[in-house]
Amino acid sequence: MKKILVPIKMVLDANMRPRVKADGTGIDLSGMKLSINPFCEIAVEEAVRLKEKGLAEQVVAISIGPAKAQDSLRQALAMGADSARLIETDGPIEPLAVAKLIRMVVDEEKPELVILGKQAVDDDCNQTGQMLAALLDWPQATFASALRVEGTVVHVTREVDGGHQTLSLPLPAVVTTDLRLNEPRHCSLPNIMKARKKALDVTPVAACGVDTVPRLKVLGVKPPEPRKAGRRVADVSELVGDLRAAGAI
Amino acid sequence: MDEVTQRDHVTCDVVIVGAGPAGLAAAIRLKQRAADISVIVVEKGAEPGAHSLSGMVMDPSALDTLVPDWRSDPDRPLTIEVTQDHFAFLTSGRAIPLPEKLFPPLMSNKGCFIGSLGTVVTYLAKKAEDLGVDIYPAIAATELLFDAAGRVTGIVTGDMGVNKDGTHSKNYTPGMELRARHTLLAEGARGSLSKIAIAHFGLDAQSGFQKFGTGLKEVWELPPGRVVPGRIAHTLGWPLDRKTGGGSFVYHGQGNLLTVGFVVHLDYQNPTLSPFDEFQRFKTHPSMRALLDGGRRIAYGARALTEGGWQAVPRLTFPGGALIGCAAGFMNVPRIKGSHNAIASGMQVADAIVADPDAVELTAWRDGWQDSPIGRDLFAVRNVKPLWSRHGLPTGVALGAADMWCHTLFGKSPFGTLRHDKPDWASLRPLAEVTPITYPKPDHVLTFDRLSSVFLSGTTHAENQPCHLKLADPAVPLARNLPLYGEPARLYCPAGVYEIAKLPDGTDSFVINAQNCVHCKTCDIKDPDQNITWTPPEGGGGPIYAGM
Ligand SMILES: Cc1cc2nc3c(=O)[nH]c(=O)nc-3n(C[C@H](O)[C@H](O)[C@H](O)COP(=O)(O)OP(=O)(O)OC[C@H]3O[C@@H](n4cnc5c(N)ncnc54)[C@H](O)[C@@H]3O)c2cc1C
Ligand SMILES: Cc1cc2nc3c(=O)[nH]c(=O)nc-3n(C[C@H](O)[C@H](O)[C@H](O)COP(=O)(O)OP(=O)(O)OC[C@H]3O[C@@H](n4cnc5c(N)ncnc54)[C@H](O)[C@@H]3O)c2cc1C
Ligand code: SF4
């Protein structure tokens, strides 16, 4: 295969504690560490491994987001992607708009395989990959926990209730990654240095001719209620009694 | 380890360890003065600013010189000028204000700005990168490189993917040599490579030991209307006893955010003292309780600061490199300010390099600092800390204030230059000689425990790596420190890293929860046997502070 496209999203680092803005309109990201979405990192790793095995010639990473998302793209380059593209936008952007922008890039780059994360850990939408497959009218396999390319077919193993399911898809195809697909590598300093010299192309979203107007309206964002202290029950009958009294059963 | 590792290397003109204000100021100044000079900065934090923690009220004098147009920059990192400056002595129930007229002018905060060091560092990092400096975050410098003549020729970055037992994981990535003509150690207070360089080259032969404090800080979001941007307040006294140095700082910032912090001098004597719990108790003072009521704590962190001042500044250079910023100890104790001197020191060392790029030792920096603004800033207040340590509160502090007034009025001090008595690790008294301190339990609204606090600092470390807190003799904690002092590490560590746990058979065991370490360096300073050495864990580990 000639080319794999890996869309990646920059999200609030998983180790940071999200803080809801005082006015309840969203999460306050000021000063917070932003990182590559863990499922996207897995996608990059998988693409680079396919390249290292000689099954793909080129890996292109793409992100849609603010200028700062170049940091995430540089990380993808340090992991082994060959080139990167940023479609720059500061506004809110929803999965449908992202999928349409990726389709545009697919038309230009002509990859045989697109590997995305199954979901981004900020909004947890779990939609982009599926929407992209529909827009392209390509076969899709979501939640991949193993992936094998054989000629013009990709075999994808998925974790499903009660076991594993393996799908075989003709290329070109869309695959989304699950946690157990691989363990992403460390970026070594020499590779980080090389990554700074690789091509990173930036296009403003306005130049893409894609409608990115949000279709959803956020009514409010609230932190979860603090957990109430637990209580120890003496036996099962007390538990059942209490649950009945609370109307839970 | 003797195994020969094949390491990649790169060569540059100047390698800088630490992207704090000192290291970044040096990088910026080098590029401003000599655009073709190649500069690499490594920073152990996940990104520049992630490990930056300060009060902070900043004296902008050095920033004005480094980035002359920062005040008109729409992205300027400091926006709130100090407008009200309060100082009070606390008893358990009262706050006795000290009139501003009595403050020695050397402590004035006129023209200073309230902000966060993290924001300043992010700003400086952007400036440096725009000038062509290569900054590599999440990379720790773990060793110095030497040539055959004993000159420092750069640093080695840490290996990644090493297992707890020292074997290499699937993801093992060896460190890299960064070779340079000049190596600048800008690691801040108690830098791990700085400590090695000071010992190796005997840089403290004249100055003697450094003195330290531990600073703890929380950021609170208060109900609208209570924060008065521009107001700052400091206190001395309660909850510390008269023999223990330290005090609080409360800075009113933007967006209903309030900084509350507490410093405890690490020459405290009572091994049952816990800086963390003194800080928590401080917040229960009636004046603080009223201020914080209805607010929400959103951030926590801790970091050591240098307190030795003028007398404790070591020789600043060695063949191939130099110390700058708080790695050299340029903190002004009565002002609790060091970031202006950190920036100034970075600029001065850069000027020394540009003036003589091939110098083996940067003597212009070594011999010039005393006659520079840094020297003048520290000289005038040099006796405050030794007087405080010797005479405690209120005598020592009053003498310190009088000494500063003498400096202002007559240009000299009646005490000459006082030396520091002993290093901080030697000041603990055995349990048997002290009255144990007991602390109230946290209420989880105003006061907290260590674990929920560390949680707010975003601290993580790659799992399964070797413990980065090294014990010279693993027997010391249980055999000596526990019976003699009650193992003070349990109490001085602000992150709950050290614990004494009971094993099922009833015996004690010393547990190190290294993954909680916020890189404050207190254990490396205060362990009474100097048995604990802090070494850099895998790059990117440690806290992720946002605007601290
Ligand atoms: C790889 C992966 C990554 C994920 N990442 C995220 C993420 O980032 N964010 C997120 O929010 N969610 C994530 N999830 C989903 C999340 O883990 C689940 O949604 C969540 O665990 C569901 O919790 P639950 O308690 O409803 O159900 P379960 O996880 O099914 O838990 C059921 C619990 O009840 C017990 N139990 C089950 N059956 C019985 C029984 N018959 N009798 C007694 N006890 C029983 C089980 O032991 C278990 O402890 C992820 C899931 C996976 C697999
Ligand atoms: C609680 C507290 C309150 C303070 N209040 C004020 C105040 O109000 N005003 C003021 O001006 N000053 C204040 N200071 C002092 C001020 O923070 C310091 O003087 C200043 O930060 C020193 O700057 P530096 O660049 O020398 O070191 P630091 O700011 O400590 O930066 C050193 C950097 O080097 C990195 N590093 C260290 N070792 C390595 C290594 N081996 N490899 C890679 N990276 C490494 C660290 O992660 C860090 O980012 C305060 C300090 C504390 C602790
Ligand atoms: S282990 Fe040492 S350096 Fe780490 S937080 Fe505790 S005292 Fe500070």
PDB file of C-alpha atoms in Angstrom, chain A residues 13 15-17 19-22 30-34 49 68 71 183-190 192-193 196 223, chain B residues 8 10 40 46-47 134-137 139 157 160-161 170-171 173 176 178 221 296 298 455-456 458 460 538 544 546:
ATOM      1  CA  ASP A  13      -3.948  15.641  28.761  1.00  0.00           C
ATOM      2  CA  ASN A  15      -3.459  13.376  33.640  1.00  0.00           C
ATOM      3  CA  MET A  16      -4.920  16.845  34.010  1.00  0.00           C
ATOM      4  CA  ARG A  17      -7.973  17.381  36.137  1.00  0.00           C
ATOM      5  CA  ARG A  19     -11.918  22.285  35.426  1.00  0.00           C
ATOM      6  CA  VAL A  20     -15.323  23.574  34.435  1.00  0.00           C
ATOM      7  CA  LYS A  21     -15.373  27.304  33.618  1.00  0.00           C
ATOM      8  CA  ALA A  22     -17.023  29.381  36.325  1.00  0.00           C
ATOM      9  CA  SER A  30      -6.014  27.975  29.866  1.00  0.00           C
ATOM     10  CA  GLY A  31      -2.563  26.918  31.026  1.00  0.00           C
ATOM     11  CA  MET A  32      -3.557  23.246  30.817  1.00  0.00           C
ATOM     12  CA  LYS A  33      -1.378  20.653  29.160  1.00  0.00           C
ATOM     13  CA  LEU A  34      -2.783  19.447  25.862  1.00  0.00           C
ATOM     14  CA  ARG A  49       4.526  -0.342  12.422  1.00  0.00           C
ATOM     15  CA  LYS A  68      -1.000  24.541  19.033  1.00  0.00           C
ATOM     16  CA  ASP A  71       2.769  19.956  18.814  1.00  0.00           C
ATOM     17  CA  GLU A 183       1.641   0.141  23.138  1.00  0.00           C
ATOM     18  CA  PRO A 184       2.923   3.351  21.561  1.00  0.00           C
ATOM     19  CA  ARG A 185       6.699   3.886  21.544  1.00  0.00           C
ATOM     20  CA  HIS A 186       8.668   6.569  23.386  1.00  0.00           C
ATOM     21  CA  CYS A 187       9.860   9.354  21.150  1.00  0.00           C
ATOM     22  CA  SER A 188      13.637   9.377  21.352  1.00  0.00           C
ATOM     23  CA  LEU A 189      15.392  12.732  21.376  1.00  0.00           C
ATOM     24  CA  PRO A 190      17.135  12.086  18.029  1.00  0.00           C
ATOM     25  CA  ILE A 192      12.199  14.438  18.042  1.00  0.00           C
ATOM     26  CA  MET A 193      15.048  16.442  16.520  1.00  0.00           C
ATOM     27  CA  ARG A 196      11.347  19.236  13.608  1.00  0.00           C
ATOM     28  CA  PRO A 223     -18.702  18.988  37.112  1.00  0.00           C
TER      29      PRO A 223
ATOM     30  CA  ASP B   8      23.498   9.277  19.592  1.00  0.00           C
ATOM     31  CA  VAL B  10      24.568  16.236  18.716  1.00  0.00           C
ATOM     32  CA  ILE B  40      19.549  23.737  23.084  1.00  0.00           C
ATOM     33  CA  ALA B  46       6.160  17.654  30.173  1.00  0.00           C
ATOM     34  CA  GLU B  47       6.268  21.172  28.718  1.00  0.00           C
ATOM     35  CA  ASP B 134      15.586  24.460  20.375  1.00  0.00           C
ATOM     36  CA  ILE B 135      13.644  23.611  23.530  1.00  0.00           C
ATOM     37  CA  TYR B 136      13.098  19.936  24.296  1.00  0.00           C
ATOM     38  CA  PRO B 137      10.530  19.365  27.038  1.00  0.00           C
ATOM     39  CA  ILE B 139      13.768  15.411  28.536  1.00  0.00           C
ATOM     40  CA  THR B 157      19.705  12.869  28.650  1.00  0.00           C
ATOM     41  CA  MET B 160      13.454   5.844  28.678  1.00  0.00           C
ATOM     42  CA  GLY B 161      11.725   2.513  28.998  1.00  0.00           C
ATOM     43  CA  LYS B 170      10.345  -3.349  24.685  1.00  0.00           C
ATOM     44  CA  ASN B 171      10.131   0.410  24.491  1.00  0.00           C
ATOM     45  CA  THR B 173      15.125   4.260  24.247  1.00  0.00           C
ATOM     46  CA  MET B 176      21.502  11.083  24.007  1.00  0.00           C
ATOM     47  CA  LEU B 178      24.250  16.829  23.967  1.00  0.00           C
ATOM     48  CA  GLU B 221     -11.407  30.175  43.119  1.00  0.00           C
ATOM     49  CA  ARG B 296     -12.941  26.025  45.901  1.00  0.00           C
ATOM     50  CA  ILE B 298      -8.269  24.216  42.241  1.00  0.00           C
ATOM     51  CA  PHE B 455      -4.051  14.628  42.808  1.00  0.00           C
ATOM     52  CA  LEU B 456      -4.589  18.302  41.919  1.00  0.00           C
ATOM     53  CA  GLY B 458      -1.465  16.347  37.822  1.00  0.00           C
ATOM     54  CA  THR B 460       2.362  11.157  37.049  1.00  0.00           C
ATOM     55  CA  GLU B 538      12.001   9.512  33.142  1.00  0.00           C
ATOM     56  CA  ILE B 544       1.859  19.242  35.458  1.00  0.00           C
ATOM     57  CA  ALA B 546      -1.101  24.966  35.102  1.00  0.00           C
TER      58      ALA B 546
END
